[in-house]
Amino acid sequence: MKNTQVPPAAKADRSTVRRHNLSLVLRVVHDEGEVTRAAVAARVGLTRAAVSSLVEQLLAGGFLVESGKTFSGQAGRPGTVLKVAGTGPAGLGIEINIDYVSVCVVDLAGTDRVRLTTHLDNRGAAPEEVLDRAARIAARTLDSAAEQELRPAGVRLAVPGLVSGGTVRQAPNLGWNGVAAEGMFAQALARLRPGARALPVGSDNEANSAALAELWFGGLDRARSFLYLTGETGVGGALVLDGELLRGAHGFAGEIGHVVVDPDGPECRCGARGCLEQYAGQAALLRNAGLEQGAAGAPAVTELERRARQGEPRAVAAIEEAGRRLGLVLSGAVNLFDPDAVVLGGSYRLLMPWLAPATHAELARRVVSGLWSADGGRLRASSSSGDAARGAAAQVVREVLADPVAYTEGQPG
Amino acid sequence: MKNTQVPPAAKADRSTVRRHNLSLVLRVVHDEGEVTRAAVAARVGLTRAAVSSLVEQLLAGGFLVESGKTFSGQAGRPGTVLKVAGTGPAGLGIEINIDYVSVCVVDLAGTDRVRLTTHLDNRGAAPEEVLDRAARIAARTLDSAAEQELRPAGVRLAVPGLVSGGTVRQAPNLGWNGVAAEGMFAQALARLRPGARALPVGSDNEANSAALAELWFGGLDRARSFLYLTGETGVGGALVLDGELLRGAHGFAGEIGHVVVDPDGPECRCGARGCLEQYAGQAALLRNAGLEQGAAGAPAVTELERRARQGEPRAVAAIEEAGRRLGLVLSGAVNLFDPDAVVLGGSYRLLMPWLAPATHAELARRVVSGLWSADGGRLRASSSSGDAARGAAAQVVREVLADPVAYTEGQPG
């Protein structure tokens, strides 16, 4: 992604300070939703004159709009209410998963404005082909975004694997090793839209992006420290601590799917044996439930849920067994990390009525602090309003909020 | 511990700023070891006159001394070299473990100045009795510290259990539940030294204190993000991330000893089954090695090491089996947390020649990033210069460094 770092303090001249203050004002309006210039000035500790000048620049740049409302405070004339723009600066997020690609454009407020999801099997295809498919879906999404006058500042790919330095080091379920996904995606998109301005492309682990979506859009009771699990073909994980993603020393933290359940268990695609994914991933769930061979993805999980709802013993037993294994590994993770909550996303959301009691029983039995013994309230399904694509798009928007001037400079006249 | 918080920015008046700057100057001298006023001024960005005034106050308060050396810089007259005082302000750390109590006084530089360790069995005794023993050892240590003109600012207890809000919530191997250890210790010490000024008492988990000792005193190659394990009767753990202890949402992070190895394994003192402690704690090690019943503590571990060094198969096999179980759990922890290094402390240090290969083999096989497959360099014994008592004492010293004025106010005329 583009460089959004402010130069070091020693070199802070007047334009650097103004650049910083533009971001400060923009973020206050973003966080407050609707707010007057006077309220912004009170929040940031600058004079009303200074704030007015910054607001003018942000209005001219298309970051803010006046909402049309006015607000009468205790003193002075009524102030016009500001909010972030619903057009212009935006983020493009692309989740590339095993059996679907989901592309999302969010605006400055983080609202999901365009969404295009295609279910397809990415397992047999070469990385180039998968990224080409993603670029085609992204190009169509960009067309819809343009109709809504949204101009993305950049792209963030969310991939189920270990991602660092622009490269997918390893994505076992995709069969990717050392794939330079950012560059390949950028080239594919440039071939499809040769006239368009090149968007900077970043990448992240899909569980990280999904956990950030949960943090930012997960609703009012959201926890500030939680463990997030995706439940797709793979079992991804992410740790959020005090509202910050914990990335680890090399960016590879959160790989809960490869925590060992049984050292002599079935071989995993990562090369080790008996990983959690072999017990609580979609393939294990569907196989243990007796769903026909080759059943996979969202339709198969929906079928599994239907059978469980009808009380079919094999379906219920398969989900409960996955829940028990999840609970064993999660109790260890909670003992290590002591989060406020554990959030289960992806297909686990659908299976919660049968999964959660089995998972919670192990947490209650094994978390040494005893904090999990009382009730299941800390174990919950992810909210319906966040996913990896939206999280990835919102990561791009956060970079715009952190340095709106860089965005302006990146846009054509 | 005493309140070392600076008031919020809105109330920052001149004395608050000076208080902050005193700490800044003191910490620069602490970090640099030996340094002139001019070099301090360059580091903190204040004028030489301002720094000189702050240094005078710190000299008068006994925090700094002039080393006697001078240093000729590129300009101006030679400067006198400053260093932190080797007398006066100090920290008192007390590790209360299952089979020993270790008390340590460190000076402002963090140097271990007085140490008194007593091997005894704390298992049968009531918490009051154990804390009374600790207070007796502490009182003797304080007498030795006074002879060296060291005046501790406070006490930090390090206990093998879950500690929060001044209370040991649970210490399974001590049999403690909800023990108000800080208050009980303070009363016991006051009874022994009725005339002495009451020292503020704080408490922490012993693995946390030991990990901080490793971070601060572990030598030049110390990692900034690591997982620390104690290997005593219990198996304690702590996570350090970017040089900061990761405490978790409720202060209970790091409990690696209670990560499950086998859900149907032997009952653990925590109430669950098959915890790591039941496979890699001292009792399991000694039992599996065939050491006589009742063997425990440091002498028994020394005997185990002697047997392994002589190549006794049962001793070697017992250590290797513990190492393999450690490796299984550590591979999960590394997949979750992605640290730079794993540091094994306590009795594991002595057993590394047989333990480390078995542990490393599992890490190499199971860490999904592949970063642990090359060599065993990231798995290492803790340094000999840090332990929980020294870490706890140094935590007190850090509080003095953060607010020397609070220390001055706490001292008698």
Short mmCIF file of N, CA, C and O in Angstrom, two decimals, chain B residues 218-278:
data_model
loop_
_atom_site.label_atom_id
_atom_site.label_comp_id
_atom_site.label_asym_id
_atom_site.label_seq_id
_atom_site.Cartn_x
_atom_site.Cartn_y
_atom_site.Cartn_z
N GLY B 218 18.61 -10.41 30.08
CA GLY B 218 18.91 -11.67 29.40
C GLY B 218 20.10 -11.64 28.46
O GLY B 218 20.36 -12.63 27.79
N GLY B 219 20.78 -10.53 28.36
CA GLY B 219 21.98 -10.51 27.53
C GLY B 219 21.73 -9.88 26.18
O GLY B 219 20.62 -9.50 25.83
N LEU B 220 22.77 -9.80 25.38
CA LEU B 220 22.73 -9.01 24.15
C LEU B 220 21.85 -9.60 23.06
O LEU B 220 21.29 -8.88 22.25
N ASP B 221 21.75 -10.93 23.00
CA ASP B 221 20.98 -11.52 21.91
C ASP B 221 19.51 -11.69 22.28
O ASP B 221 18.81 -12.48 21.69
N ARG B 222 19.07 -10.96 23.28
CA ARG B 222 17.72 -11.19 23.75
C ARG B 222 16.69 -10.82 22.67
O ARG B 222 16.83 -9.85 21.94
N ALA B 223 15.67 -11.64 22.61
CA ALA B 223 14.59 -11.42 21.66
C ALA B 223 13.61 -10.42 22.24
O ALA B 223 13.51 -10.25 23.45
N ARG B 224 12.87 -9.73 21.37
CA ARG B 224 11.89 -8.75 21.82
C ARG B 224 10.49 -9.36 21.93
O ARG B 224 9.61 -8.78 22.55
N SER B 225 10.26 -10.48 21.26
CA SER B 225 8.97 -11.17 21.34
C SER B 225 9.27 -12.63 21.63
O SER B 225 9.88 -13.31 20.81
N PHE B 226 8.89 -13.07 22.81
CA PHE B 226 9.19 -14.46 23.13
C PHE B 226 8.16 -15.05 24.09
O PHE B 226 7.40 -14.32 24.74
N LEU B 227 8.18 -16.36 24.12
CA LEU B 227 7.33 -17.12 25.00
C LEU B 227 8.27 -17.66 26.08
O LEU B 227 9.30 -18.23 25.75
N TYR B 228 7.95 -17.43 27.34
CA TYR B 228 8.81 -17.85 28.44
C TYR B 228 8.13 -18.95 29.24
O TYR B 228 6.95 -18.83 29.57
N LEU B 229 8.85 -20.01 29.54
CA LEU B 229 8.30 -21.08 30.37
C LEU B 229 9.14 -21.28 31.61
O LEU B 229 10.37 -21.37 31.53
N THR B 230 8.50 -21.35 32.76
CA THR B 230 9.19 -21.79 33.97
C THR B 230 9.03 -23.30 34.05
O THR B 230 8.04 -23.84 33.60
N GLY B 231 9.99 -23.97 34.58
CA GLY B 231 9.86 -25.41 34.72
C GLY B 231 10.08 -25.80 36.16
O GLY B 231 11.10 -26.39 36.50
N GLU B 232 9.15 -25.47 37.00
CA GLU B 232 9.25 -25.82 38.42
C GLU B 232 8.25 -26.94 38.70
O GLU B 232 7.97 -27.73 37.82
N THR B 233 7.71 -26.97 39.92
CA THR B 233 6.66 -27.93 40.21
C THR B 233 5.52 -27.73 39.21
O THR B 233 5.02 -28.66 38.61
N GLY B 234 5.15 -26.47 39.01
CA GLY B 234 4.22 -26.12 37.98
C GLY B 234 4.96 -25.72 36.71
O GLY B 234 6.17 -25.51 36.73
N VAL B 235 4.22 -25.62 35.63
CA VAL B 235 4.80 -25.10 34.39
C VAL B 235 4.10 -23.77 34.12
O VAL B 235 2.95 -23.73 33.71
N GLY B 236 4.80 -22.68 34.41
CA GLY B 236 4.24 -21.36 34.20
C GLY B 236 4.66 -20.82 32.86
O GLY B 236 5.62 -21.30 32.24
N GLY B 237 3.96 -19.80 32.39
CA GLY B 237 4.32 -19.22 31.10
C GLY B 237 4.02 -17.74 31.07
O GLY B 237 3.23 -17.23 31.86
N ALA B 238 4.71 -17.05 30.16
CA ALA B 238 4.46 -15.62 29.95
C ALA B 238 4.77 -15.30 28.50
O ALA B 238 5.62 -15.93 27.88
N LEU B 239 4.06 -14.31 27.97
CA LEU B 239 4.25 -13.89 26.58
C LEU B 239 4.78 -12.46 26.59
O LEU B 239 4.19 -11.58 27.22
N VAL B 240 5.89 -12.24 25.89
CA VAL B 240 6.41 -10.88 25.74
C VAL B 240 6.34 -10.53 24.25
O VAL B 240 6.78 -11.31 23.40
N LEU B 241 5.74 -9.39 23.96
CA LEU B 241 5.53 -8.97 22.57
C LEU B 241 6.11 -7.58 22.40
O LEU B 241 5.72 -6.65 23.10
N ASP B 242 7.08 -7.44 21.49
CA ASP B 242 7.72 -6.14 21.26
C ASP B 242 8.18 -5.50 22.57
O ASP B 242 7.99 -4.30 22.78
N GLY B 243 8.75 -6.31 23.43
CA GLY B 243 9.30 -5.78 24.67
C GLY B 243 8.29 -5.45 25.75
O GLY B 243 8.64 -4.86 26.76
N GLU B 244 7.03 -5.85 25.53
CA GLU B 244 5.99 -5.60 26.54
C GLU B 244 5.36 -6.93 26.95
O GLU B 244 5.10 -7.79 26.11
N LEU B 245 5.10 -7.07 28.25
CA LEU B 245 4.41 -8.26 28.73
C LEU B 245 2.96 -8.23 28.27
O LEU B 245 2.27 -7.21 28.40
N LEU B 246 2.51 -9.35 27.72
CA LEU B 246 1.11 -9.46 27.28
C LEU B 246 0.31 -10.07 28.43
O LEU B 246 0.46 -11.25 28.73
N ARG B 247 -0.52 -9.26 29.07
CA ARG B 247 -1.19 -9.72 30.29
C ARG B 247 -2.57 -10.32 30.04
O ARG B 247 -3.09 -11.02 30.89
N GLY B 248 -3.16 -10.04 28.88
CA GLY B 248 -4.51 -10.53 28.62
C GLY B 248 -5.56 -9.60 29.18
O GLY B 248 -5.25 -8.62 29.87
N ALA B 249 -6.82 -9.92 28.90
CA ALA B 249 -7.91 -9.02 29.26
C ALA B 249 -8.13 -8.93 30.76
O ALA B 249 -8.61 -7.93 31.27
N HIS B 250 -7.78 -10.01 31.50
CA HIS B 250 -8.00 -10.01 32.95
C HIS B 250 -6.71 -10.23 33.73
O HIS B 250 -6.74 -10.48 34.93
N GLY B 251 -5.57 -10.19 33.03
CA GLY B 251 -4.29 -10.39 33.70
C GLY B 251 -3.88 -11.85 33.84
O GLY B 251 -2.92 -12.17 34.54
N PHE B 252 -4.58 -12.76 33.14
CA PHE B 252 -4.35 -14.19 33.35
C PHE B 252 -3.69 -14.87 32.15
O PHE B 252 -3.72 -16.10 32.04
N ALA B 253 -3.09 -14.10 31.25
CA ALA B 253 -2.48 -14.72 30.07
C ALA B 253 -1.25 -15.53 30.45
O ALA B 253 -0.65 -15.33 31.51
N GLY B 254 -0.87 -16.46 29.56
CA GLY B 254 0.39 -17.19 29.70
C GLY B 254 0.29 -18.53 30.38
O GLY B 254 1.31 -19.19 30.57
N GLU B 255 -0.91 -18.99 30.72
CA GLU B 255 -1.04 -20.23 31.51
C GLU B 255 -0.84 -21.47 30.65
O GLU B 255 -1.73 -22.32 30.49
N ILE B 256 0.38 -21.64 30.15
CA ILE B 256 0.67 -22.74 29.24
C ILE B 256 0.66 -24.09 29.95
O ILE B 256 0.41 -25.12 29.33
N GLY B 257 0.89 -24.09 31.25
CA GLY B 257 0.90 -25.35 32.00
C GLY B 257 -0.45 -26.04 32.01
O GLY B 257 -0.54 -27.24 32.29
N HIS B 258 -1.51 -25.28 31.70
CA HIS B 258 -2.85 -25.87 31.72
C HIS B 258 -3.45 -25.98 30.33
O HIS B 258 -4.67 -26.13 30.18
N VAL B 259 -2.60 -25.93 29.31
CA VAL B 259 -3.04 -26.30 27.96
C VAL B 259 -3.15 -27.82 27.93
O VAL B 259 -2.29 -28.52 28.45
N VAL B 260 -4.22 -28.31 27.32
CA VAL B 260 -4.47 -29.75 27.36
C VAL B 260 -3.54 -30.50 26.39
O VAL B 260 -3.32 -30.06 25.26
N VAL B 261 -3.02 -31.61 26.88
CA VAL B 261 -2.23 -32.52 26.04
C VAL B 261 -3.10 -33.71 25.65
O VAL B 261 -3.13 -34.13 24.51
N ASP B 262 -3.82 -34.24 26.61
CA ASP B 262 -4.69 -35.40 26.37
C ASP B 262 -5.94 -35.21 27.22
O ASP B 262 -5.87 -35.22 28.45
N PRO B 263 -7.10 -35.03 26.55
CA PRO B 263 -8.33 -34.72 27.31
C PRO B 263 -8.69 -35.81 28.32
O PRO B 263 -9.42 -35.54 29.27
N ASP B 264 -8.18 -37.03 28.12
CA ASP B 264 -8.49 -38.11 29.06
C ASP B 264 -7.30 -38.44 29.94
O ASP B 264 -7.25 -39.50 30.56
N GLY B 265 -6.34 -37.52 30.02
CA GLY B 265 -5.12 -37.76 30.79
C GLY B 265 -5.34 -37.64 32.29
O GLY B 265 -6.48 -37.48 32.76
N PRO B 266 -4.26 -37.71 33.05
CA PRO B 266 -4.37 -37.66 34.51
C PRO B 266 -4.94 -36.33 35.02
O PRO B 266 -4.78 -35.29 34.39
N GLU B 267 -5.60 -36.41 36.16
CA GLU B 267 -6.20 -35.22 36.75
C GLU B 267 -5.11 -34.25 37.18
O GLU B 267 -4.06 -34.64 37.69
N CYS B 268 -5.39 -32.97 36.95
CA CYS B 268 -4.43 -31.91 37.30
C CYS B 268 -4.94 -31.21 38.56
O CYS B 268 -6.13 -31.24 38.87
N ARG B 269 -4.03 -30.55 39.25
CA ARG B 269 -4.44 -29.83 40.47
C ARG B 269 -5.39 -28.68 40.16
O ARG B 269 -6.07 -28.17 41.06
N CYS B 270 -5.45 -28.27 38.89
CA CYS B 270 -6.37 -27.17 38.53
C CYS B 270 -7.80 -27.67 38.42
O CYS B 270 -8.73 -26.87 38.29
N GLY B 271 -8.00 -29.01 38.40
CA GLY B 271 -9.35 -29.55 38.30
C GLY B 271 -9.63 -30.18 36.94
O GLY B 271 -10.56 -30.98 36.81
N ALA B 272 -8.87 -29.79 35.91
CA ALA B 272 -9.08 -30.38 34.58
C ALA B 272 -8.23 -31.65 34.44
O ALA B 272 -7.57 -32.08 35.39
N ARG B 273 -8.25 -32.25 33.25
CA ARG B 273 -7.49 -33.48 33.00
C ARG B 273 -6.48 -33.25 31.88
O ARG B 273 -6.74 -32.54 30.93
N GLY B 274 -5.32 -33.92 32.02
CA GLY B 274 -4.38 -34.01 30.91
C GLY B 274 -3.67 -32.71 30.58
O GLY B 274 -3.23 -32.53 29.44
N CYS B 275 -3.53 -31.80 31.55
CA CYS B 275 -2.80 -30.54 31.31
C CYS B 275 -1.31 -30.83 31.10
O CYS B 275 -0.77 -31.81 31.61
N LEU B 276 -0.64 -29.94 30.38
CA LEU B 276 0.80 -30.08 30.10
C LEU B 276 1.59 -30.34 31.37
O LEU B 276 2.54 -31.14 31.38
N GLU B 277 1.22 -29.67 32.46
CA GLU B 277 1.91 -29.82 33.74
C GLU B 277 2.00 -31.28 34.18
O GLU B 277 2.95 -31.68 34.85
N GLN B 278 0.98 -32.08 33.81
CA GLN B 278 0.97 -33.50 34.19
C GLN B 278 1.96 -34.33 33.38
O GLN B 278 2.20 -35.50 33.68
#
